[in-house]
Amino acid sequence: MDLIPEHLAHAFVAIEDERFYQHNGIDFEAIFRSAYYFAISLGKIQQGASTITQQLLKNTVFTTWTEENGNLIKTFKRKFQEQYLALEVTKHFSRDDILLRYMNAINLGQNTLGVESASLRYFGKPVYELKLSECAVIAGITQNPSRYNPISHPEENEKRKKKVLTNMLEQGYITQEEYDEAIEDDVYARIQTVNEES
């Protein structure tokens, strides 16, 4: 964890699980919000309620979740198992351990798994050298690695990067000055240069 920039860890928490340091592996507030929007939209709108701990489990234990193909029984069974194991994981691992394992297991597009390989692929440097703007780019990929790919869809990733930075500002992880500097940084020119070189 000492090789992970603090901004990168905070970027993932800010965009994926803002109550990560408060809940016990399950975010009941997010679950109720998700159920509410699902109900009022008659099952059309879906909002995620998975915590970082649950996402870690989905990426390392429940790796066949993409094969559920809308089977509600399989999905509910997996979600129940995820929630049970999330509670158990938080009893045995620190938040930093969970976050580190999560950041080393997530798909970040371009055949990269984990933040170190993503940092090398997109920026041509090790993760510990990342700037705030670059951290926001990487954290922004997670929700949809194809759609938010900073090489093939820089305009989509830029919207997501701004959302990451806005969340970080609102949650007190960065100052307004840091936010403004990161917004102005043209990270996508560097990404294209690294892509051409590699």
mmCIF file of the C-alpha atoms, coordinates in Angstrom:
data_MODEL
# 
_entry.id   MODEL 
# 
loop_
_atom_site.group_PDB 
_atom_site.id 
_atom_site.type_symbol 
_atom_site.label_atom_id 
_atom_site.label_alt_id 
_atom_site.label_comp_id 
_atom_site.label_asym_id 
_atom_site.label_entity_id 
_atom_site.label_seq_id 
_atom_site.pdbx_PDB_ins_code 
_atom_site.Cartn_x 
_atom_site.Cartn_y 
_atom_site.Cartn_z 
_atom_site.occupancy 
_atom_site.B_iso_or_equiv 
_atom_site.pdbx_formal_charge 
_atom_site.auth_seq_id 
_atom_site.auth_comp_id 
_atom_site.auth_asym_id 
_atom_site.auth_atom_id 
_atom_site.pdbx_PDB_model_num 
ATOM 1   C CA . MET A 1 1   ? 0.000   0.000   0.000   1.00 0.00 ? 1   MET A CA 1 
ATOM 2   C CA . ASP A 1 2   ? 2.972   2.320   0.502   1.00 0.00 ? 2   ASP A CA 1 
ATOM 3   C CA . LEU A 1 3   ? 3.494   2.260   -3.291  1.00 0.00 ? 3   LEU A CA 1 
ATOM 4   C CA . ILE A 1 4   ? -0.078  3.399   -4.025  1.00 0.00 ? 4   ILE A CA 1 
ATOM 5   C CA . PRO A 1 5   ? -0.573  7.173   -4.199  1.00 0.00 ? 5   PRO A CA 1 
ATOM 6   C CA . GLU A 1 6   ? -3.049  8.367   -1.584  1.00 0.00 ? 6   GLU A CA 1 
ATOM 7   C CA . HIS A 1 7   ? -4.927  10.210  -4.334  1.00 0.00 ? 7   HIS A CA 1 
ATOM 8   C CA . LEU A 1 8   ? -5.470  6.934   -6.205  1.00 0.00 ? 8   LEU A CA 1 
ATOM 9   C CA . ALA A 1 9   ? -6.905  5.138   -3.182  1.00 0.00 ? 9   ALA A CA 1 
ATOM 10  C CA . HIS A 1 10  ? -9.128  8.135   -2.440  1.00 0.00 ? 10  HIS A CA 1 
ATOM 11  C CA . ALA A 1 11  ? -10.238 8.351   -6.082  1.00 0.00 ? 11  ALA A CA 1 
ATOM 12  C CA . PHE A 1 12  ? -11.541 4.776   -5.996  1.00 0.00 ? 12  PHE A CA 1 
ATOM 13  C CA . VAL A 1 13  ? -13.293 5.298   -2.671  1.00 0.00 ? 13  VAL A CA 1 
ATOM 14  C CA . ALA A 1 14  ? -14.828 8.585   -3.850  1.00 0.00 ? 14  ALA A CA 1 
ATOM 15  C CA . ILE A 1 15  ? -16.285 7.132   -7.053  1.00 0.00 ? 15  ILE A CA 1 
ATOM 16  C CA . GLU A 1 16  ? -17.013 3.519   -6.071  1.00 0.00 ? 16  GLU A CA 1 
ATOM 17  C CA . ASP A 1 17  ? -17.879 3.452   -2.361  1.00 0.00 ? 17  ASP A CA 1 
ATOM 18  C CA . GLU A 1 18  ? -17.918 6.787   -0.526  1.00 0.00 ? 18  GLU A CA 1 
ATOM 19  C CA . ARG A 1 19  ? -18.833 5.168   2.814   1.00 0.00 ? 19  ARG A CA 1 
ATOM 20  C CA . PHE A 1 20  ? -16.077 2.533   2.501   1.00 0.00 ? 20  PHE A CA 1 
ATOM 21  C CA . TYR A 1 21  ? -14.407 3.583   5.752   1.00 0.00 ? 21  TYR A CA 1 
ATOM 22  C CA . GLN A 1 22  ? -17.697 3.623   7.692   1.00 0.00 ? 22  GLN A CA 1 
ATOM 23  C CA . HIS A 1 23  ? -19.650 0.482   6.730   1.00 0.00 ? 23  HIS A CA 1 
ATOM 24  C CA . ASN A 1 24  ? -18.950 -3.156  7.583   1.00 0.00 ? 24  ASN A CA 1 
ATOM 25  C CA . GLY A 1 25  ? -18.650 -4.413  4.002   1.00 0.00 ? 25  GLY A CA 1 
ATOM 26  C CA . ILE A 1 26  ? -22.300 -3.806  3.128   1.00 0.00 ? 26  ILE A CA 1 
ATOM 27  C CA . ASP A 1 27  ? -23.716 -0.339  2.459   1.00 0.00 ? 27  ASP A CA 1 
ATOM 28  C CA . PHE A 1 28  ? -27.369 -0.551  3.471   1.00 0.00 ? 28  PHE A CA 1 
ATOM 29  C CA . GLU A 1 29  ? -28.014 3.049   2.438   1.00 0.00 ? 29  GLU A CA 1 
ATOM 30  C CA . ALA A 1 30  ? -26.870 2.251   -1.112  1.00 0.00 ? 30  ALA A CA 1 
ATOM 31  C CA . ILE A 1 31  ? -28.968 -0.933  -1.154  1.00 0.00 ? 31  ILE A CA 1 
ATOM 32  C CA . PHE A 1 32  ? -32.127 0.942   -0.151  1.00 0.00 ? 32  PHE A CA 1 
ATOM 33  C CA . ARG A 1 33  ? -31.419 3.701   -2.695  1.00 0.00 ? 33  ARG A CA 1 
ATOM 34  C CA . SER A 1 34  ? -30.887 1.109   -5.430  1.00 0.00 ? 34  SER A CA 1 
ATOM 35  C CA . ALA A 1 35  ? -34.103 -0.728  -4.511  1.00 0.00 ? 35  ALA A CA 1 
ATOM 36  C CA . TYR A 1 36  ? -36.050 2.545   -4.463  1.00 0.00 ? 36  TYR A CA 1 
ATOM 37  C CA . TYR A 1 37  ? -34.929 3.558   -7.970  1.00 0.00 ? 37  TYR A CA 1 
ATOM 38  C CA . PHE A 1 38  ? -35.540 0.030   -9.235  1.00 0.00 ? 38  PHE A CA 1 
ATOM 39  C CA . ALA A 1 39  ? -39.094 0.108   -7.858  1.00 0.00 ? 39  ALA A CA 1 
ATOM 40  C CA . ILE A 1 40  ? -40.083 3.573   -9.086  1.00 0.00 ? 40  ILE A CA 1 
ATOM 41  C CA . SER A 1 41  ? -38.729 2.865   -12.572 1.00 0.00 ? 41  SER A CA 1 
ATOM 42  C CA . LEU A 1 42  ? -40.561 -0.492  -12.754 1.00 0.00 ? 42  LEU A CA 1 
ATOM 43  C CA . GLY A 1 43  ? -37.294 -2.368  -12.986 1.00 0.00 ? 43  GLY A CA 1 
ATOM 44  C CA . LYS A 1 44  ? -35.717 -0.220  -15.701 1.00 0.00 ? 44  LYS A CA 1 
ATOM 45  C CA . ILE A 1 45  ? -33.236 1.952   -13.796 1.00 0.00 ? 45  ILE A CA 1 
ATOM 46  C CA . GLN A 1 46  ? -30.483 0.098   -12.023 1.00 0.00 ? 46  GLN A CA 1 
ATOM 47  C CA . GLN A 1 47  ? -28.051 1.736   -9.643  1.00 0.00 ? 47  GLN A CA 1 
ATOM 48  C CA . GLY A 1 48  ? -25.161 -0.166  -8.179  1.00 0.00 ? 48  GLY A CA 1 
ATOM 49  C CA . ALA A 1 49  ? -25.111 -0.879  -4.466  1.00 0.00 ? 49  ALA A CA 1 
ATOM 50  C CA . SER A 1 50  ? -21.984 -3.027  -4.331  1.00 0.00 ? 50  SER A CA 1 
ATOM 51  C CA . THR A 1 51  ? -19.265 -1.919  -1.966  1.00 0.00 ? 51  THR A CA 1 
ATOM 52  C CA . ILE A 1 52  ? -15.572 -2.129  -2.807  1.00 0.00 ? 52  ILE A CA 1 
ATOM 53  C CA . THR A 1 53  ? -15.436 -5.257  -0.633  1.00 0.00 ? 53  THR A CA 1 
ATOM 54  C CA . GLN A 1 54  ? -18.257 -6.855  -2.619  1.00 0.00 ? 54  GLN A CA 1 
ATOM 55  C CA . GLN A 1 55  ? -16.625 -5.870  -5.905  1.00 0.00 ? 55  GLN A CA 1 
ATOM 56  C CA . LEU A 1 56  ? -13.384 -7.475  -4.737  1.00 0.00 ? 56  LEU A CA 1 
ATOM 57  C CA . LEU A 1 57  ? -15.291 -10.691 -4.060  1.00 0.00 ? 57  LEU A CA 1 
ATOM 58  C CA . LYS A 1 58  ? -17.080 -10.488 -7.411  1.00 0.00 ? 58  LYS A CA 1 
ATOM 59  C CA . ASN A 1 59  ? -13.744 -10.143 -9.217  1.00 0.00 ? 59  ASN A CA 1 
ATOM 60  C CA . THR A 1 60  ? -11.877 -12.853 -7.302  1.00 0.00 ? 60  THR A CA 1 
ATOM 61  C CA . VAL A 1 61  ? -14.414 -15.366 -5.964  1.00 0.00 ? 61  VAL A CA 1 
ATOM 62  C CA . PHE A 1 62  ? -17.631 -15.031 -7.996  1.00 0.00 ? 62  PHE A CA 1 
ATOM 63  C CA . THR A 1 63  ? -15.894 -14.777 -11.354 1.00 0.00 ? 63  THR A CA 1 
ATOM 64  C CA . THR A 1 64  ? -18.781 -16.337 -13.334 1.00 0.00 ? 64  THR A CA 1 
ATOM 65  C CA . TRP A 1 65  ? -21.252 -13.533 -12.491 1.00 0.00 ? 65  TRP A CA 1 
ATOM 66  C CA . THR A 1 66  ? -21.276 -12.388 -16.133 1.00 0.00 ? 66  THR A CA 1 
ATOM 67  C CA . GLU A 1 67  ? -22.889 -15.710 -17.070 1.00 0.00 ? 67  GLU A CA 1 
ATOM 68  C CA . GLU A 1 68  ? -26.025 -15.017 -15.001 1.00 0.00 ? 68  GLU A CA 1 
ATOM 69  C CA . ASN A 1 69  ? -27.706 -13.493 -18.087 1.00 0.00 ? 69  ASN A CA 1 
ATOM 70  C CA . GLY A 1 70  ? -30.554 -11.857 -16.216 1.00 0.00 ? 70  GLY A CA 1 
ATOM 71  C CA . ASN A 1 71  ? -31.340 -14.945 -14.127 1.00 0.00 ? 71  ASN A CA 1 
ATOM 72  C CA . LEU A 1 72  ? -32.716 -13.256 -11.005 1.00 0.00 ? 72  LEU A CA 1 
ATOM 73  C CA . ILE A 1 73  ? -32.448 -16.371 -8.842  1.00 0.00 ? 73  ILE A CA 1 
ATOM 74  C CA . LYS A 1 74  ? -28.733 -16.787 -9.623  1.00 0.00 ? 74  LYS A CA 1 
ATOM 75  C CA . THR A 1 75  ? -28.142 -13.051 -9.169  1.00 0.00 ? 75  THR A CA 1 
ATOM 76  C CA . PHE A 1 76  ? -29.897 -12.908 -5.788  1.00 0.00 ? 76  PHE A CA 1 
ATOM 77  C CA . LYS A 1 77  ? -28.079 -16.033 -4.609  1.00 0.00 ? 77  LYS A CA 1 
ATOM 78  C CA . ARG A 1 78  ? -24.709 -14.553 -5.578  1.00 0.00 ? 78  ARG A CA 1 
ATOM 79  C CA . LYS A 1 79  ? -25.579 -11.186 -4.018  1.00 0.00 ? 79  LYS A CA 1 
ATOM 80  C CA . PHE A 1 80  ? -26.545 -12.892 -0.752  1.00 0.00 ? 80  PHE A CA 1 
ATOM 81  C CA . GLN A 1 81  ? -23.277 -14.866 -0.743  1.00 0.00 ? 81  GLN A CA 1 
ATOM 82  C CA . GLU A 1 82  ? -21.335 -11.686 -1.609  1.00 0.00 ? 82  GLU A CA 1 
ATOM 83  C CA . GLN A 1 83  ? -22.895 -9.830  1.296   1.00 0.00 ? 83  GLN A CA 1 
ATOM 84  C CA . TYR A 1 84  ? -22.207 -12.631 3.761   1.00 0.00 ? 84  TYR A CA 1 
ATOM 85  C CA . LEU A 1 85  ? -18.569 -12.915 2.671   1.00 0.00 ? 85  LEU A CA 1 
ATOM 86  C CA . ALA A 1 86  ? -18.145 -9.108  2.669   1.00 0.00 ? 86  ALA A CA 1 
ATOM 87  C CA . LEU A 1 87  ? -19.067 -9.096  6.351   1.00 0.00 ? 87  LEU A CA 1 
ATOM 88  C CA . GLU A 1 88  ? -16.552 -11.865 7.006   1.00 0.00 ? 88  GLU A CA 1 
ATOM 89  C CA . VAL A 1 89  ? -13.778 -10.181 5.011   1.00 0.00 ? 89  VAL A CA 1 
ATOM 90  C CA . THR A 1 90  ? -14.135 -6.938  6.964   1.00 0.00 ? 90  THR A CA 1 
ATOM 91  C CA . LYS A 1 91  ? -13.729 -8.889  10.201  1.00 0.00 ? 91  LYS A CA 1 
ATOM 92  C CA . HIS A 1 92  ? -10.364 -10.293 9.113   1.00 0.00 ? 92  HIS A CA 1 
ATOM 93  C CA . PHE A 1 93  ? -8.774  -7.625  6.903   1.00 0.00 ? 93  PHE A CA 1 
ATOM 94  C CA . SER A 1 94  ? -8.045  -3.936  7.361   1.00 0.00 ? 94  SER A CA 1 
ATOM 95  C CA . ARG A 1 95  ? -9.617  -1.377  5.021   1.00 0.00 ? 95  ARG A CA 1 
ATOM 96  C CA . ASP A 1 96  ? -6.206  -0.774  3.438   1.00 0.00 ? 96  ASP A CA 1 
ATOM 97  C CA . ASP A 1 97  ? -5.782  -4.519  2.786   1.00 0.00 ? 97  ASP A CA 1 
ATOM 98  C CA . ILE A 1 98  ? -9.220  -4.726  1.167   1.00 0.00 ? 98  ILE A CA 1 
ATOM 99  C CA . LEU A 1 99  ? -8.633  -1.628  -0.941  1.00 0.00 ? 99  LEU A CA 1 
ATOM 100 C CA . LEU A 1 100 ? -5.196  -2.814  -2.039  1.00 0.00 ? 100 LEU A CA 1 
ATOM 101 C CA . ARG A 1 101 ? -6.535  -6.229  -3.055  1.00 0.00 ? 101 ARG A CA 1 
ATOM 102 C CA . TYR A 1 102 ? -9.393  -4.550  -4.923  1.00 0.00 ? 102 TYR A CA 1 
ATOM 103 C CA . MET A 1 103 ? -7.056  -2.188  -6.798  1.00 0.00 ? 103 MET A CA 1 
ATOM 104 C CA . ASN A 1 104 ? -4.863  -5.139  -7.794  1.00 0.00 ? 104 ASN A CA 1 
ATOM 105 C CA . ALA A 1 105 ? -7.765  -7.234  -9.107  1.00 0.00 ? 105 ALA A CA 1 
ATOM 106 C CA . ILE A 1 106 ? -9.938  -4.852  -11.134 1.00 0.00 ? 106 ILE A CA 1 
ATOM 107 C CA . ASN A 1 107 ? -10.245 -4.758  -14.896 1.00 0.00 ? 107 ASN A CA 1 
ATOM 108 C CA . LEU A 1 108 ? -9.022  -1.397  -16.162 1.00 0.00 ? 108 LEU A CA 1 
ATOM 109 C CA . GLY A 1 109 ? -9.280  -2.028  -19.908 1.00 0.00 ? 109 GLY A CA 1 
ATOM 110 C CA . GLN A 1 110 ? -6.632  -2.682  -22.573 1.00 0.00 ? 110 GLN A CA 1 
ATOM 111 C CA . ASN A 1 111 ? -5.981  -6.127  -21.060 1.00 0.00 ? 111 ASN A CA 1 
ATOM 112 C CA . THR A 1 112 ? -4.849  -4.608  -17.768 1.00 0.00 ? 112 THR A CA 1 
ATOM 113 C CA . LEU A 1 113 ? -5.744  -6.019  -14.385 1.00 0.00 ? 113 LEU A CA 1 
ATOM 114 C CA . GLY A 1 114 ? -4.858  -3.826  -11.455 1.00 0.00 ? 114 GLY A CA 1 
ATOM 115 C CA . VAL A 1 115 ? -3.567  -0.306  -11.062 1.00 0.00 ? 115 VAL A CA 1 
ATOM 116 C CA . GLU A 1 116 ? 0.134   -0.998  -11.680 1.00 0.00 ? 116 GLU A CA 1 
ATOM 117 C CA . SER A 1 117 ? -0.457  -2.523  -15.112 1.00 0.00 ? 117 SER A CA 1 
ATOM 118 C CA . ALA A 1 118 ? -2.947  0.259   -15.946 1.00 0.00 ? 118 ALA A CA 1 
ATOM 119 C CA . SER A 1 119 ? -0.438  2.931   -14.920 1.00 0.00 ? 119 SER A CA 1 
ATOM 120 C CA . LEU A 1 120 ? 2.234   1.370   -17.130 1.00 0.00 ? 120 LEU A CA 1 
ATOM 121 C CA . ARG A 1 121 ? -0.197  0.908   -20.046 1.00 0.00 ? 121 ARG A CA 1 
ATOM 122 C CA . TYR A 1 122 ? -1.745  4.370   -20.035 1.00 0.00 ? 122 TYR A CA 1 
ATOM 123 C CA . PHE A 1 123 ? 1.045   6.546   -18.639 1.00 0.00 ? 123 PHE A CA 1 
ATOM 124 C CA . GLY A 1 124 ? 4.237   4.537   -19.141 1.00 0.00 ? 124 GLY A CA 1 
ATOM 125 C CA . LYS A 1 125 ? 5.261   4.857   -15.508 1.00 0.00 ? 125 LYS A CA 1 
ATOM 126 C CA . PRO A 1 126 ? 4.844   2.973   -12.208 1.00 0.00 ? 126 PRO A CA 1 
ATOM 127 C CA . VAL A 1 127 ? 1.759   3.653   -10.146 1.00 0.00 ? 127 VAL A CA 1 
ATOM 128 C CA . TYR A 1 128 ? 3.630   5.477   -7.366  1.00 0.00 ? 128 TYR A CA 1 
ATOM 129 C CA . GLU A 1 129 ? 4.504   8.269   -9.844  1.00 0.00 ? 129 GLU A CA 1 
ATOM 130 C CA . LEU A 1 130 ? 0.905   9.067   -10.834 1.00 0.00 ? 130 LEU A CA 1 
ATOM 131 C CA . LYS A 1 131 ? -0.398  12.621  -10.529 1.00 0.00 ? 131 LYS A CA 1 
ATOM 132 C CA . LEU A 1 132 ? -3.911  13.393  -9.234  1.00 0.00 ? 132 LEU A CA 1 
ATOM 133 C CA . SER A 1 133 ? -5.351  13.832  -12.747 1.00 0.00 ? 133 SER A CA 1 
ATOM 134 C CA . GLU A 1 134 ? -3.902  10.471  -13.798 1.00 0.00 ? 134 GLU A CA 1 
ATOM 135 C CA . CYS A 1 135 ? -5.310  8.789   -10.695 1.00 0.00 ? 135 CYS A CA 1 
ATOM 136 C CA . ALA A 1 136 ? -8.761  10.130  -11.602 1.00 0.00 ? 136 ALA A CA 1 
ATOM 137 C CA . VAL A 1 137 ? -8.445  8.780   -15.157 1.00 0.00 ? 137 VAL A CA 1 
ATOM 138 C CA . ILE A 1 138 ? -7.661  5.277   -13.891 1.00 0.00 ? 138 ILE A CA 1 
ATOM 139 C CA . ALA A 1 139 ? -10.351 5.267   -11.195 1.00 0.00 ? 139 ALA A CA 1 
ATOM 140 C CA . GLY A 1 140 ? -12.856 6.457   -13.786 1.00 0.00 ? 140 GLY A CA 1 
ATOM 141 C CA . ILE A 1 141 ? -12.363 3.381   -15.964 1.00 0.00 ? 141 ILE A CA 1 
ATOM 142 C CA . THR A 1 142 ? -13.698 0.879   -13.431 1.00 0.00 ? 142 THR A CA 1 
ATOM 143 C CA . GLN A 1 143 ? -17.445 1.173   -13.965 1.00 0.00 ? 143 GLN A CA 1 
ATOM 144 C CA . ASN A 1 144 ? -17.225 0.261   -17.661 1.00 0.00 ? 144 ASN A CA 1 
ATOM 145 C CA . PRO A 1 145 ? -13.701 -0.512  -18.991 1.00 0.00 ? 145 PRO A CA 1 
ATOM 146 C CA . SER A 1 146 ? -14.788 -0.384  -22.654 1.00 0.00 ? 146 SER A CA 1 
ATOM 147 C CA . ARG A 1 147 ? -16.879 2.771   -22.514 1.00 0.00 ? 147 ARG A CA 1 
ATOM 148 C CA . TYR A 1 148 ? -14.425 4.679   -20.295 1.00 0.00 ? 148 TYR A CA 1 
ATOM 149 C CA . ASN A 1 149 ? -11.246 3.515   -22.039 1.00 0.00 ? 149 ASN A CA 1 
ATOM 150 C CA . PRO A 1 150 ? -9.014  6.626   -22.120 1.00 0.00 ? 150 PRO A CA 1 
ATOM 151 C CA . ILE A 1 151 ? -7.354  5.566   -25.394 1.00 0.00 ? 151 ILE A CA 1 
ATOM 152 C CA . SER A 1 152 ? -10.389 4.735   -27.524 1.00 0.00 ? 152 SER A CA 1 
ATOM 153 C CA . HIS A 1 153 ? -12.947 6.958   -25.727 1.00 0.00 ? 153 HIS A CA 1 
ATOM 154 C CA . PRO A 1 154 ? -11.068 9.889   -24.171 1.00 0.00 ? 154 PRO A CA 1 
ATOM 155 C CA . GLU A 1 155 ? -14.165 12.115  -24.230 1.00 0.00 ? 155 GLU A CA 1 
ATOM 156 C CA . GLU A 1 156 ? -16.164 9.583   -22.184 1.00 0.00 ? 156 GLU A CA 1 
ATOM 157 C CA . ASN A 1 157 ? -13.284 9.025   -19.793 1.00 0.00 ? 157 ASN A CA 1 
ATOM 158 C CA . GLU A 1 158 ? -12.891 12.768  -19.356 1.00 0.00 ? 158 GLU A CA 1 
ATOM 159 C CA . LYS A 1 159 ? -16.524 13.062  -18.175 1.00 0.00 ? 159 LYS A CA 1 
ATOM 160 C CA . ARG A 1 160 ? -15.897 10.270  -15.710 1.00 0.00 ? 160 ARG A CA 1 
ATOM 161 C CA . LYS A 1 161 ? -12.562 11.808  -14.603 1.00 0.00 ? 161 LYS A CA 1 
ATOM 162 C CA . LYS A 1 162 ? -14.406 15.026  -13.809 1.00 0.00 ? 162 LYS A CA 1 
ATOM 163 C CA . LYS A 1 163 ? -16.983 13.051  -11.781 1.00 0.00 ? 163 LYS A CA 1 
ATOM 164 C CA . VAL A 1 164 ? -14.177 11.351  -9.831  1.00 0.00 ? 164 VAL A CA 1 
ATOM 165 C CA . LEU A 1 165 ? -12.523 14.694  -9.086  1.00 0.00 ? 165 LEU A CA 1 
ATOM 166 C CA . THR A 1 166 ? -15.847 16.315  -8.154  1.00 0.00 ? 166 THR A CA 1 
ATOM 167 C CA . ASN A 1 167 ? -16.583 13.489  -5.724  1.00 0.00 ? 167 ASN A CA 1 
ATOM 168 C CA . MET A 1 168 ? -13.088 13.770  -4.245  1.00 0.00 ? 168 MET A CA 1 
ATOM 169 C CA . LEU A 1 169 ? -13.576 17.515  -3.750  1.00 0.00 ? 169 LEU A CA 1 
ATOM 170 C CA . GLU A 1 170 ? -17.041 17.115  -2.200  1.00 0.00 ? 170 GLU A CA 1 
ATOM 171 C CA . GLN A 1 171 ? -15.817 14.335  0.110   1.00 0.00 ? 171 GLN A CA 1 
ATOM 172 C CA . GLY A 1 172 ? -12.855 16.399  1.300   1.00 0.00 ? 172 GLY A CA 1 
ATOM 173 C CA . TYR A 1 173 ? -10.034 14.373  -0.257  1.00 0.00 ? 173 TYR A CA 1 
ATOM 174 C CA . ILE A 1 174 ? -8.691  17.282  -2.347  1.00 0.00 ? 174 ILE A CA 1 
ATOM 175 C CA . THR A 1 175 ? -8.726  21.067  -2.270  1.00 0.00 ? 175 THR A CA 1 
ATOM 176 C CA . GLN A 1 176 ? -10.315 23.366  -4.840  1.00 0.00 ? 176 GLN A CA 1 
ATOM 177 C CA . GLU A 1 177 ? -6.830  24.281  -6.077  1.00 0.00 ? 177 GLU A CA 1 
ATOM 178 C CA . GLU A 1 178 ? -5.910  20.619  -6.594  1.00 0.00 ? 178 GLU A CA 1 
ATOM 179 C CA . TYR A 1 179 ? -9.241  20.051  -8.356  1.00 0.00 ? 179 TYR A CA 1 
ATOM 180 C CA . ASP A 1 180 ? -8.713  22.990  -10.727 1.00 0.00 ? 180 ASP A CA 1 
ATOM 181 C CA . GLU A 1 181 ? -5.168  21.904  -11.557 1.00 0.00 ? 181 GLU A CA 1 
ATOM 182 C CA . ALA A 1 182 ? -6.255  18.312  -12.260 1.00 0.00 ? 182 ALA A CA 1 
ATOM 183 C CA . ILE A 1 183 ? -9.166  19.444  -14.444 1.00 0.00 ? 183 ILE A CA 1 
ATOM 184 C CA . GLU A 1 184 ? -6.823  21.604  -16.554 1.00 0.00 ? 184 GLU A CA 1 
ATOM 185 C CA . ASP A 1 185 ? -4.180  18.883  -16.977 1.00 0.00 ? 185 ASP A CA 1 
ATOM 186 C CA . ASP A 1 186 ? -4.244  17.462  -20.527 1.00 0.00 ? 186 ASP A CA 1 
ATOM 187 C CA . VAL A 1 187 ? -3.684  13.843  -19.548 1.00 0.00 ? 187 VAL A CA 1 
ATOM 188 C CA . TYR A 1 188 ? -5.118  12.504  -22.808 1.00 0.00 ? 188 TYR A CA 1 
ATOM 189 C CA . ALA A 1 189 ? -2.280  13.888  -24.928 1.00 0.00 ? 189 ALA A CA 1 
ATOM 190 C CA . ARG A 1 190 ? 0.177   11.983  -22.701 1.00 0.00 ? 190 ARG A CA 1 
ATOM 191 C CA . ILE A 1 191 ? -1.947  8.838   -22.926 1.00 0.00 ? 191 ILE A CA 1 
ATOM 192 C CA . GLN A 1 192 ? -1.968  8.979   -26.743 1.00 0.00 ? 192 GLN A CA 1 
ATOM 193 C CA . THR A 1 193 ? 1.815   9.503   -26.808 1.00 0.00 ? 193 THR A CA 1 
ATOM 194 C CA . VAL A 1 194 ? 2.407   6.510   -24.547 1.00 0.00 ? 194 VAL A CA 1 
ATOM 195 C CA . ASN A 1 195 ? -0.032  4.449   -26.644 1.00 0.00 ? 195 ASN A CA 1 
ATOM 196 C CA . GLU A 1 196 ? 1.800   5.290   -29.868 1.00 0.00 ? 196 GLU A CA 1 
ATOM 197 C CA . GLU A 1 197 ? 5.159   4.480   -28.288 1.00 0.00 ? 197 GLU A CA 1 
ATOM 198 C CA . SER A 1 198 ? 3.983   1.153   -26.914 1.00 0.00 ? 198 SER A CA 1 
# 
